Amino acid sequence: MSTHFPQLSARLPALFERLQGHQVAVIGHSRPDGDCIGSQVALCRVLRARGIDALCVNPDPVPRRLQFLVGDTPFVRFDQLDAAGRLAVYVDCADLRRAGESVKARFPAPAGNIDHHLSNNGYGEHNYIDTAAAATGEILAGMFLDAGLEIDALTAQNLFVGIATDTGQFRFPATTGRCFEIAAELVRRGADPAVAGNELYEQETFGKLQLLQRFLASFKTECDGLVCVGLIPEGTYAETGTTPEDTEGMVDYARSIEGVQIGVLIEMRDGAIKASLRSTSPVYRMDRVAGRFNGGGHACAAGLNVKGTTLEAFRAELVAAIAAEIASVKNASA
Amino acid sequence: MSTHFPQLSARLPALFERLQGHQVAVIGHSRPDGDCIGSQVALCRVLRARGIDALCVNPDPVPRRLQFLVGDTPFVRFDQLDAAGRLAVYVDCADLRRAGESVKARFPAPAGNIDHHLSNNGYGEHNYIDTAAAATGEILAGMFLDAGLEIDALTAQNLFVGIATDTGQFRFPATTGRCFEIAAELVRRGADPAVAGNELYEQETFGKLQLLQRFLASFKTECDGLVCVGLIPEGTYAETGTTPEDTEGMVDYARSIEGVQIGVLIEMRDGAIKASLRSTSPVYRMDRVAGRFNGGGHACAAGLNVKGTTLEAFRAELVAAIAAEIASVKNASA
């Protein structure tokens, strides 16, 4: 059997030694995704199997779709945690702020820091960072396998979901042969891709598909086909029985069109506008466009909130700002 | 290294022997999908690498999105083929009719038949059928790996795409540890999940999203919410500037709704009806429902073609057949 993370795995016993005999909080980031919850639950279960009194803590609740990952693993919201005396291990947190200000204030110097984000500066006492890994779940699974630890079926499922979600179902650029190798090992230990797929992707509400249908119907391209804008006007959530959470992933439809470089979702709710911007390449700086409206984010994914305008007026303003960004990219490369 | 398909692999040399010295047509099914094209191209390349004069033949053109799979592999439409003297190997064809009547008439007794469909009756001289495999690409890849054959990067990509598409990106029920194991081997040999993902899922046309929008708008649930039916009426392709190949994957939206066990897409084009059936569990036998209309397929994915009726009349007939299937499942478990 190959060794997945030789350098990190060699140092894993040191973390276990540090934690032995202590109460431990396994901390994830706010607005948790599949890799965050999966990594928290998996590490917590492995620690508990070694007799370490660990629980999972998150500033936000576990999303409905990810609740199947928790099982009998102790999982609490930070505001319900008696944190006294606990050591902390952060997973999937690029920096301490990602766990929320109050968590950061309570656990400013964690014993462990396990992550795959490029910007992680190694803020823990024991750091296990591999930025080539597609998911924190991949690092944890690889280390557990390298160490020959027993991985129960629920732990395997959590690690599998971490890899599957952070690779966009095994297709984002970080997807390597190692991802598949580790996934195979996890399936052998009880991870169930069909159950995971069903929980993650097959439980849409009828209203969400109606919302998607209306969003798609509103698509218009701009800037010679480089931009596609979709709208969710005031009242749409009520009419379709949905909530703003149901827009998750929808902006990707606008960006997925051939030739489109920038996808935009603009929604209006209770008189306030929220926009999501996605670009196919970091050349187009969505954080810069959002910044013009006091928003922010990453190069390829940014957002903003504005008030006191109409959907159509704001749409025109935003398209103009995006056109300016495209023009500046063109000028820079000319 | 483990052996992926021990029984089939042991018989693979017999097929090579049979084909050696002959011209060969590697035939797929009409309206080809990723597993069909991927299996055709991969087998053709492996045969050519062994000095066998093979080409790929399909009754229909290679869909736009799958053209990246062909490369320098000879691939012709059946009506352009000089078929004289060629031996045939069918891949991913549950039965000869799936390749179209004229192909069937020309190659009624193929030398080879490689497939994973439940209803394949072994119509070839040499048959390589494993209905537990998630894809024909999985069988081919497994046999090539078992035999220690050289697999070039494009062949690896084709086999990978066969597995990735037929498993719905590694999440349909047939997705096993073996799928991931083989995928890992293919990535090591040059398959690129990110390139495949971009070609398969990030190059939508504007028209395709309009088609999706209309399909979603037609959704109605039946059988107490267990079934969701979506329609593509006559004229929709022309109105949205799309073709039937643009419906690929759309039926999954119908099946993905919470509580829905069976998703249905019914399209009418040039007066003929085609329906696709997908169930979340093999308990509901879509092949059995399709069989009532002379269609066929797998337990979880089947299809059928009918003529001489209207969309609404056929819709009612099909819903009745599905209701009967649901009732028989209920009775069997009662």
XYZ file of C-alpha atoms in Angstrom:
668
model
C 0.000 0.000 0.000
C 1.297 3.437 -0.908
C 1.839 6.207 1.628
C -0.432 9.161 0.927
C 1.092 11.968 3.015
C 4.466 10.640 4.203
C 5.709 13.867 5.815
C 2.492 14.765 7.600
C 1.744 11.211 8.671
C 5.146 10.906 10.366
C 4.143 13.773 12.665
C 0.579 12.599 13.427
C 1.550 10.683 16.630
C 2.827 13.962 18.096
C -0.665 15.479 17.868
C -2.259 12.446 19.506
C 0.306 12.628 22.326
C -0.383 16.328 22.836
C -4.136 15.746 23.076
C -4.079 12.571 25.196
C -5.627 13.163 28.621
C -7.223 16.468 27.599
C -10.707 17.463 26.590
C -10.628 18.528 22.950
C -12.760 20.769 20.734
C -12.556 19.980 17.010
C -13.398 23.317 15.419
C -14.545 24.073 11.875
C -15.294 27.291 10.044
C -18.471 29.358 9.974
C -21.027 28.585 7.213
C -19.676 25.029 7.180
C -19.535 22.959 3.991
C -19.128 19.214 3.431
C -15.378 19.200 3.866
C -15.632 21.183 7.101
C -18.301 19.024 8.784
C -16.800 15.842 7.336
C -13.329 16.688 8.662
C -14.645 17.709 12.076
C -16.712 14.569 12.566
C -14.010 12.225 11.226
C -11.223 13.631 13.395
C -13.482 13.727 16.439
C -14.434 10.061 15.994
C -10.830 8.953 15.558
C -9.802 10.880 18.689
C -12.665 9.379 20.690
C -11.730 5.886 19.480
C -8.313 6.565 21.073
C -9.969 7.455 24.377
C -9.668 11.216 23.950
C -12.737 13.146 25.139
C -13.382 15.172 21.971
C -16.418 16.934 20.543
C -17.120 19.021 17.440
C -17.795 22.735 17.727
C -18.987 25.108 15.055
C -20.135 28.721 15.236
C -23.032 27.821 12.909
C -25.478 24.901 12.921
C -24.847 21.855 10.742
C -26.726 22.497 7.451
C -29.796 20.314 6.851
C -28.147 18.463 3.969
C -25.067 17.547 6.007
C -26.845 16.307 9.111
C -26.559 12.700 7.923
C -22.816 12.993 8.610
C -23.082 13.534 12.358
C -24.648 10.306 13.664
C -23.771 9.775 17.332
C -20.795 12.156 17.216
C -21.055 14.930 19.826
C -21.554 18.176 17.896
C -22.399 21.496 19.562
C -22.819 25.107 18.572
C -20.102 27.326 20.030
C -22.596 29.323 22.103
C -23.625 26.063 23.845
C -20.064 24.948 24.589
C -18.535 24.775 28.028
C -15.090 25.541 26.677
C -13.186 25.581 29.980
C -9.928 23.656 29.805
C -10.425 22.291 26.294
C -7.619 22.102 23.766
C -8.565 23.066 20.239
C -7.854 21.516 16.856
C -8.962 23.598 13.874
C -9.809 21.778 10.651
C -10.374 23.306 7.202
C -9.824 26.848 8.606
C -7.509 28.972 6.449
C -7.176 31.351 9.408
C -8.592 31.690 12.896
C -11.089 34.360 11.815
C -12.841 31.822 9.578
C -14.107 30.154 12.782
C -15.751 33.411 13.866
C -14.523 36.123 16.231
C -15.807 34.602 19.463
C -14.330 31.176 18.710
C -11.038 32.820 17.782
C -11.064 34.818 21.033
C -11.648 31.663 23.101
C -9.153 29.421 21.224
C -6.452 31.776 19.898
C -3.588 29.265 20.124
C -4.841 25.841 19.016
C -2.923 22.619 19.614
C -3.684 21.482 16.059
C -4.317 22.995 12.636
C -5.199 20.650 9.755
C -5.956 22.280 6.424
C -5.417 22.464 2.660
C -5.948 26.208 2.032
C -3.207 28.156 0.288
C -3.374 31.051 2.749
C -3.026 28.947 5.931
C 0.006 30.342 7.769
C 0.439 27.482 10.236
C -1.153 29.180 13.245
C -1.309 25.979 15.355
C 1.106 24.262 17.673
C 1.013 21.153 15.447
C 0.283 21.965 11.799
C -0.724 19.516 9.073
C -1.017 21.601 5.919
C -0.876 20.314 2.355
C -2.048 22.861 -0.186
C -1.878 20.288 -2.995
C -4.633 18.286 -1.300
C -8.106 18.814 -2.725
C -9.746 18.664 0.693
C -8.950 18.617 4.395
C -10.788 15.288 4.364
C -8.182 13.993 1.924
C -5.359 14.923 4.327
C -7.097 13.357 7.324
C -8.048 10.198 5.417
C -4.527 9.898 4.010
C -2.929 10.264 7.440
C -5.344 7.818 9.078
C -4.702 5.265 6.314
C -0.943 5.815 6.453
C -1.055 5.203 10.215
C -3.135 2.052 9.776
C -5.805 3.428 12.116
C -9.189 1.791 12.190
C -11.722 3.880 10.262
C -15.355 3.078 11.021
C -18.060 3.362 8.347
C -19.379 6.762 9.458
C -15.860 8.190 9.665
C -15.173 6.852 6.169
C -18.381 8.447 4.903
C -17.406 11.812 6.420
C -13.960 11.758 4.852
C -15.446 10.668 1.516
C -17.958 13.528 1.560
C -15.162 15.988 2.338
C -13.287 14.893 -0.777
C -16.389 14.561 -2.986
C -17.751 18.017 -2.157
C -14.473 19.957 -2.250
C -13.615 18.433 -5.641
C -17.058 19.285 -7.064
C -17.683 15.545 -7.385
C -14.189 14.683 -8.527
C -13.728 17.244 -11.247
C -12.128 20.454 -9.931
C -8.478 21.036 -10.878
C -7.120 19.721 -7.533
C -8.595 16.261 -8.222
C -5.658 13.844 -8.375
C -5.091 10.121 -8.610
C -4.569 10.241 -4.838
C -8.156 11.516 -4.365
C -9.494 8.455 -6.183
C -7.098 6.083 -4.421
C -8.179 7.365 -1.024
C -11.853 7.332 -2.060
C -11.460 3.656 -3.015
C -10.006 2.894 0.435
C -12.847 4.765 2.113
C -15.517 2.917 0.121
C -13.858 -0.333 1.182
C -14.270 0.839 4.803
C -17.962 1.623 4.454
C -18.263 5.006 2.731
C -21.328 4.858 0.493
C -21.154 7.140 -2.577
C -24.814 6.531 -3.444
C -26.065 7.437 0.026
C -23.810 10.511 0.065
C -24.911 11.523 -3.419
C -28.525 11.084 -2.476
C -28.227 13.213 0.666
C -26.110 15.891 -1.005
C -27.710 16.200 -4.426
C -31.014 14.343 -4.587
C -33.095 16.101 -1.998
C -34.102 19.247 -3.859
C -37.422 20.764 -2.992
C -39.978 21.293 -5.727
C -39.806 25.015 -4.901
C -36.052 25.137 -5.411
C -36.444 23.816 -8.956
C -39.166 26.409 -9.573
C -36.771 29.057 -8.307
C -34.077 27.710 -10.640
C -36.547 27.733 -13.523
C -37.385 31.396 -12.959
C -33.728 32.303 -12.537
C -32.838 30.570 -15.833
C -35.746 32.290 -17.592
C -34.262 35.677 -16.633
C -30.820 35.029 -18.163
C -29.440 37.710 -20.450
C -25.916 37.977 -21.741
C -23.941 41.220 -21.722
C -20.515 42.502 -22.815
C -20.461 40.546 -26.093
C -21.434 37.303 -24.393
C -18.686 37.444 -21.737
C -21.200 38.079 -18.951
C -24.474 36.358 -18.081
C -26.840 37.957 -15.563
C -29.778 36.227 -13.891
C -32.328 37.864 -11.595
C -34.434 36.857 -8.599
C -36.943 39.704 -8.263
C -38.760 40.769 -5.099
C -41.400 38.234 -4.102
C -39.853 35.212 -5.843
C -38.978 33.394 -2.619
C -42.523 33.733 -1.322
C -44.012 32.679 -4.673
C -41.891 29.536 -4.879
C -41.854 28.704 -1.163
C -38.086 29.030 -0.984
C -35.502 30.948 1.031
C -32.235 32.701 0.064
C -30.379 29.479 1.086
C -31.971 27.830 -1.946
C -29.934 29.981 -4.330
C -26.811 27.995 -3.359
C -24.922 27.037 -6.503
C -27.376 28.757 -8.872
C -24.969 31.455 -10.034
C -22.841 28.617 -11.466
C -25.486 28.088 -14.161
C -24.863 31.633 -15.422
C -21.108 31.065 -15.465
C -21.310 27.618 -17.107
C -22.433 28.943 -20.504
C -19.966 28.547 -23.352
C -18.020 31.794 -23.807
C -19.289 33.331 -20.578
C -16.448 34.385 -18.279
C -18.520 36.040 -15.561
C -21.803 34.801 -14.101
C -23.999 37.043 -11.974
C -26.988 36.456 -9.709
C -28.880 39.508 -8.452
C -31.682 39.057 -5.952
C -33.998 41.573 -4.343
C -35.589 40.774 -1.012
C -37.333 43.103 1.429
C -36.135 46.064 -0.628
C -32.459 45.104 -0.348
C -30.277 43.842 -3.185
C -27.714 41.073 -2.936
C -25.464 40.093 -5.835
C -23.132 37.116 -6.343
C -20.337 37.275 -8.908
C -18.390 34.304 -10.302
C -15.615 34.351 -12.866
C -14.081 31.398 -14.675
C -10.589 32.803 -14.220
C -8.875 34.948 -11.544
C -7.899 37.306 -14.386
C -11.334 38.848 -13.902
C -11.254 40.187 -10.342
C -14.724 39.808 -8.911
C -13.498 41.095 -5.540
C -12.576 44.355 -7.311
C -16.005 44.675 -8.937
C -17.784 43.901 -5.641
C -15.497 46.393 -3.887
C -17.007 49.222 -5.937
C -20.248 48.528 -4.066
C -18.579 47.948 -0.674
C -18.676 44.196 -1.207
C -15.768 41.756 -1.258
C -14.540 38.197 -1.667
C -12.056 36.320 -3.825
C -10.921 36.885 -7.401
C -13.284 34.214 -8.763
C -16.122 34.512 -6.239
C -17.375 37.720 -4.621
C -20.583 39.278 -3.338
C -22.165 42.543 -2.326
C -25.242 44.098 -0.710
C -26.855 47.415 -1.618
C -30.019 49.296 -0.689
C -32.093 52.187 -2.003
C -32.192 51.278 -5.686
C -34.261 49.150 -8.050
C -33.302 45.791 -9.503
C -33.082 47.120 -13.053
C -31.177 50.287 -12.098
C -28.687 48.275 -10.069
C -28.357 45.697 -12.821
C -27.263 48.444 -15.245
C -24.771 49.841 -12.704
C -23.280 46.432 -12.003
C -22.978 45.538 -15.690
C -21.154 48.857 -16.241
C -18.745 48.039 -13.394
C -18.116 44.578 -14.845
C -17.581 46.075 -18.307
C -14.969 48.398 -16.772
C -13.216 45.399 -15.161
C -13.184 43.538 -18.486
C -11.828 46.629 -20.228
C -9.046 47.010 -17.656
C -8.060 43.345 -18.136
C -8.002 43.880 -21.907
C -5.884 47.013 -21.551
C -3.462 45.307 -19.176
C -2.907 42.448 -21.607
C -2.712 44.738 -24.671
C -2.186 -5.040 -7.963
C -5.663 -6.454 -7.684
C -7.463 -8.058 -10.583
C -10.543 -6.102 -11.509
C -12.482 -8.517 -13.731
C -10.707 -11.881 -13.354
C -13.203 -13.964 -15.346
C -13.624 -11.554 -18.240
C -9.942 -10.676 -18.409
C -8.979 -14.321 -18.760
C -11.014 -14.437 -21.978
C -9.808 -11.131 -23.478
C -6.947 -12.701 -25.498
C -9.529 -14.781 -27.364
C -11.171 -11.626 -28.711
C -7.851 -10.161 -29.812
C -7.031 -13.427 -31.590
C -10.392 -13.445 -33.351
C -9.919 -9.875 -34.592
C -6.246 -10.098 -35.576
C -5.773 -9.726 -39.311
C -9.298 -8.353 -39.862
C -10.683 -4.898 -40.337
C -12.842 -4.085 -37.324
C -15.755 -1.725 -36.656
C -16.175 -0.748 -32.996
C -19.870 0.043 -32.796
C -21.750 2.038 -30.173
C -25.397 2.799 -29.682
C -27.515 5.534 -31.222
C -27.710 8.846 -29.346
C -24.324 8.066 -27.831
C -23.390 9.183 -24.305
C -20.011 9.501 -22.594
C -19.705 5.824 -21.786
C -20.573 4.852 -25.363
C -18.118 7.191 -27.101
C -15.489 6.646 -24.398
C -15.737 2.867 -24.735
C -15.676 2.979 -28.538
C -12.630 5.239 -28.722
C -10.734 3.399 -25.979
C -11.257 -0.063 -27.462
C -10.477 1.186 -30.973
C -7.187 2.719 -29.803
C -6.141 -0.406 -27.948
C -6.928 -2.556 -30.998
C -4.991 -0.208 -33.292
C -2.030 -0.278 -30.899
C -2.040 -4.060 -31.440
C -1.896 -3.575 -35.201
C -5.578 -4.251 -35.804
C -7.158 -1.955 -38.427
C -10.092 -0.707 -36.349
C -12.339 2.325 -36.538
C -15.322 3.587 -34.549
C -18.780 3.616 -36.108
C -21.916 5.160 -34.761
C -25.335 5.655 -36.321
C -25.330 9.207 -34.896
C -22.659 11.902 -34.850
C -20.419 12.348 -31.812
C -22.145 14.949 -29.605
C -20.432 18.346 -29.470
C -19.490 17.950 -25.805
C -17.858 14.583 -26.346
C -15.774 15.546 -29.364
C -12.750 16.155 -27.137
C -12.647 12.387 -26.635
C -11.988 11.467 -30.259
C -8.597 13.045 -31.025
C -6.899 11.218 -33.906
C -9.060 8.100 -33.523
C -10.870 7.199 -36.771
C -14.575 7.766 -36.142
C -17.218 7.613 -38.863
C -20.969 7.774 -39.170
C -22.482 4.465 -40.257
C -23.814 5.945 -43.494
C -20.244 6.873 -44.457
C -18.798 3.451 -43.688
C -17.480 1.027 -46.248
C -18.498 -1.939 -44.154
C -17.403 -4.683 -46.541
C -15.494 -7.439 -44.785
C -15.339 -5.769 -41.387
C -15.838 -7.675 -38.159
C -17.904 -5.885 -35.543
C -17.489 -5.369 -31.818
C -20.433 -3.755 -30.087
C -19.766 -1.773 -26.910
C -22.324 -0.468 -24.415
C -25.194 -1.882 -26.523
C -27.788 -3.779 -24.476
C -29.070 -5.275 -27.708
C -28.359 -4.988 -31.420
C -31.322 -2.689 -31.996
C -29.707 -0.025 -29.797
C -27.189 0.489 -32.610
C -29.995 1.261 -35.054
C -31.761 -0.961 -37.578
C -29.347 -0.461 -40.477
C -26.291 -1.156 -38.335
C -27.991 -4.233 -36.933
C -28.860 -5.422 -40.443
C -25.260 -5.044 -41.599
C -23.621 -6.529 -38.472
C -26.157 -9.016 -37.089
C -23.577 -11.450 -35.666
C -20.766 -9.461 -34.074
C -17.448 -10.989 -33.071
C -17.517 -9.083 -29.785
C -20.062 -7.693 -27.322
C -18.785 -5.717 -24.320
C -21.399 -4.260 -22.017
C -22.732 -3.735 -18.509
C -26.492 -3.592 -19.207
C -28.762 -5.956 -17.309
C -30.740 -6.921 -20.394
C -27.746 -7.852 -22.571
C -28.361 -11.441 -23.666
C -24.872 -12.153 -24.949
C -25.599 -11.750 -28.656
C -21.914 -11.758 -29.671
C -19.451 -14.485 -30.521
C -17.223 -13.320 -27.633
C -19.171 -11.673 -24.817
C -17.759 -9.601 -21.941
C -20.734 -8.691 -19.795
C -20.642 -7.630 -16.148
C -23.902 -6.122 -14.982
C -22.348 -5.127 -11.646
C -20.028 -2.725 -13.463
C -21.123 0.908 -13.424
C -19.970 1.495 -16.995
C -18.736 -0.320 -20.070
C -15.660 1.898 -19.665
C -15.105 0.306 -16.265
C -15.115 -3.189 -17.802
C -12.753 -2.184 -20.607
C -10.413 -0.301 -18.270
C -10.425 -3.172 -15.807
C -9.642 -5.743 -18.500
C -6.881 -3.585 -20.026
C -5.325 -3.057 -16.583
C -5.653 -6.735 -15.696
C -3.895 -7.616 -18.947
C -1.133 -5.085 -18.296
C -1.806 -3.400 -21.654
C -0.373 0.020 -22.328
C -3.063 2.683 -21.977
C -2.202 6.027 -23.571
C -3.422 9.323 -22.115
C -6.342 9.766 -24.521
C -7.475 6.178 -23.988
C -7.290 6.737 -20.228
C -9.352 9.919 -20.570
C -11.996 8.071 -22.607
C -12.297 5.272 -20.076
C -12.390 7.795 -17.220
C -15.194 9.758 -18.887
C -17.154 6.537 -19.416
C -17.011 5.810 -15.694
C -17.521 9.426 -14.581
C -20.590 9.990 -16.767
C -22.307 6.637 -16.190
C -21.896 7.021 -12.414
C -23.285 10.582 -12.471
C -19.886 11.784 -11.292
C -19.259 8.905 -8.908
C -22.516 8.883 -7.047
C -25.071 6.552 -8.638
C -25.771 3.267 -6.808
C -23.438 1.215 -9.027
C -20.448 3.305 -7.872
C -18.099 0.889 -6.100
C -14.618 0.942 -4.642
C -13.529 -0.635 -7.916
C -14.745 2.440 -9.849
C -12.479 4.653 -7.741
C -9.578 2.216 -7.898
C -9.768 2.093 -11.688
C -10.219 5.878 -11.893
C -7.024 6.293 -9.852
C -5.159 4.040 -12.292
C -6.521 5.993 -15.243
C -5.525 9.361 -13.766
C -2.032 7.948 -13.257
C -2.014 7.129 -17.000
C -3.028 10.621 -18.063
C -6.790 10.949 -17.586
C -7.505 14.529 -16.502
C -10.636 14.930 -14.338
C -10.522 18.749 -14.552
C -10.332 18.818 -18.348
C -13.114 16.240 -18.537
C -15.237 18.177 -16.039
C -14.787 21.404 -17.957
C -15.714 19.832 -21.295
C -18.646 17.879 -19.899
C -20.209 20.350 -17.490
C -18.930 23.895 -18.066
C -19.708 24.463 -21.723
C -23.480 24.811 -21.746
C -25.128 26.648 -24.594
C -27.567 29.434 -23.858
C -30.208 27.377 -25.676
C -29.616 24.355 -23.463
C -30.358 26.393 -20.355
C -33.522 27.682 -22.034
C -34.458 24.082 -22.758
C -33.793 23.193 -19.116
C -35.891 26.142 -18.013
C -38.865 24.978 -20.097
C -38.420 21.404 -18.927
C -38.411 22.506 -15.262
C -41.484 24.668 -15.865
C -43.397 21.572 -17.059
C -42.723 19.496 -13.912
C -45.711 17.817 -12.323
C -45.659 15.178 -9.620
C -47.759 12.018 -9.765
C -48.433 8.928 -7.638
C -48.515 10.820 -4.324
C -45.267 12.633 -5.071
C -43.294 9.464 -5.845
C -43.045 10.363 -9.544
C -42.098 13.602 -11.281
C -42.747 14.003 -15.021
C -41.274 16.711 -17.231
C -42.151 17.308 -20.888
C -40.390 18.574 -23.989
C -43.219 19.177 -26.462
C -42.964 19.170 -30.245
C -41.160 22.261 -31.497
C -39.160 22.979 -28.325
C -35.811 22.109 -29.885
C -36.405 24.496 -32.781
C -37.643 27.244 -30.464
C -34.585 27.038 -28.198
C -32.031 26.265 -30.904
C -31.187 22.913 -29.309
C -31.071 19.266 -30.322
C -32.115 16.050 -28.549
C -28.557 15.573 -27.316
C -29.066 18.671 -25.145
C -31.519 16.733 -22.960
C -28.667 14.647 -21.574
C -28.832 14.598 -17.790
C -32.048 16.624 -17.616
C -34.191 13.752 -16.374
C -32.024 13.761 -13.240
C -33.622 17.051 -12.187
C -37.005 15.322 -12.067
C -35.609 12.483 -9.963
C -33.656 14.784 -7.614
C -36.722 16.171 -5.843
C -37.192 15.202 -2.195
C -39.571 12.248 -1.957
C -39.521 11.558 -5.684
C -38.446 7.985 -6.466
C -38.940 8.051 -10.238
C -38.075 10.886 -12.624
C -39.411 10.949 -16.172
C -38.596 12.970 -19.278
C -40.958 12.683 -22.242
C -40.077 14.418 -25.481
C -41.941 14.631 -28.768
C -40.032 15.275 -31.954
C -41.186 14.845 -35.544
C -44.281 13.077 -34.272
C -42.328 10.427 -32.358
C -42.134 10.124 -28.588
C -39.084 9.224 -26.571
C -39.143 8.772 -22.812
C -36.354 8.427 -20.249
C -37.025 6.861 -16.863
C -34.812 7.107 -13.790
C -35.420 5.603 -10.381
C -33.533 6.264 -7.160
C -33.500 2.564 -6.294
C -33.385 -0.673 -8.299
C -36.466 -1.709 -6.344
C -38.410 0.237 -8.942
C -37.611 -1.579 -12.203
C -37.520 1.046 -14.942
C -36.463 -1.623 -17.455
C -39.748 -3.404 -16.688
C -41.805 -0.231 -17.187
C -39.957 0.579 -20.435
C -40.423 -3.020 -21.543
C -44.191 -2.521 -21.622
C -43.554 -0.100 -24.503
C -40.871 -2.243 -26.167
C -38.119 -0.210 -24.525
C -35.400 -1.390 -22.179
C -32.373 -0.544 -20.057
C -31.326 -0.929 -16.446
C -33.377 -1.168 -13.272
C -32.592 2.476 -12.409
C -32.298 3.915 -15.940
C -34.357 2.913 -18.939
C -35.819 4.385 -22.099
C -38.374 3.796 -24.795
C -39.655 5.082 -28.136
C -43.264 5.099 -29.336
C -45.175 6.492 -32.296
C -48.743 7.231 -33.240
C -49.935 8.907 -30.055
C -49.983 12.359 -28.478
C -47.737 13.647 -25.710
C -50.599 13.930 -23.222
C -52.132 10.559 -24.097
C -48.789 8.833 -23.804
C -48.018 10.665 -20.573
C -51.178 9.191 -19.029
C -50.329 5.696 -20.292
C -46.785 5.881 -18.940
C -47.896 7.209 -15.554
C -50.345 4.306 -15.339
C -47.555 1.824 -16.124
C -45.337 3.409 -13.466
C -48.197 3.333 -10.960
C -48.568 -0.394 -11.669
C -44.832 -0.918 -11.065
C -45.034 0.981 -7.770
C -48.072 -1.073 -6.752
C -46.290 -4.341 -7.551
C -43.320 -3.281 -5.432
C -45.658 -2.402 -2.569
C -47.444 -5.753 -2.890
C -44.177 -7.685 -2.996
C -42.970 -6.046 0.212
C -46.346 -6.320 1.971
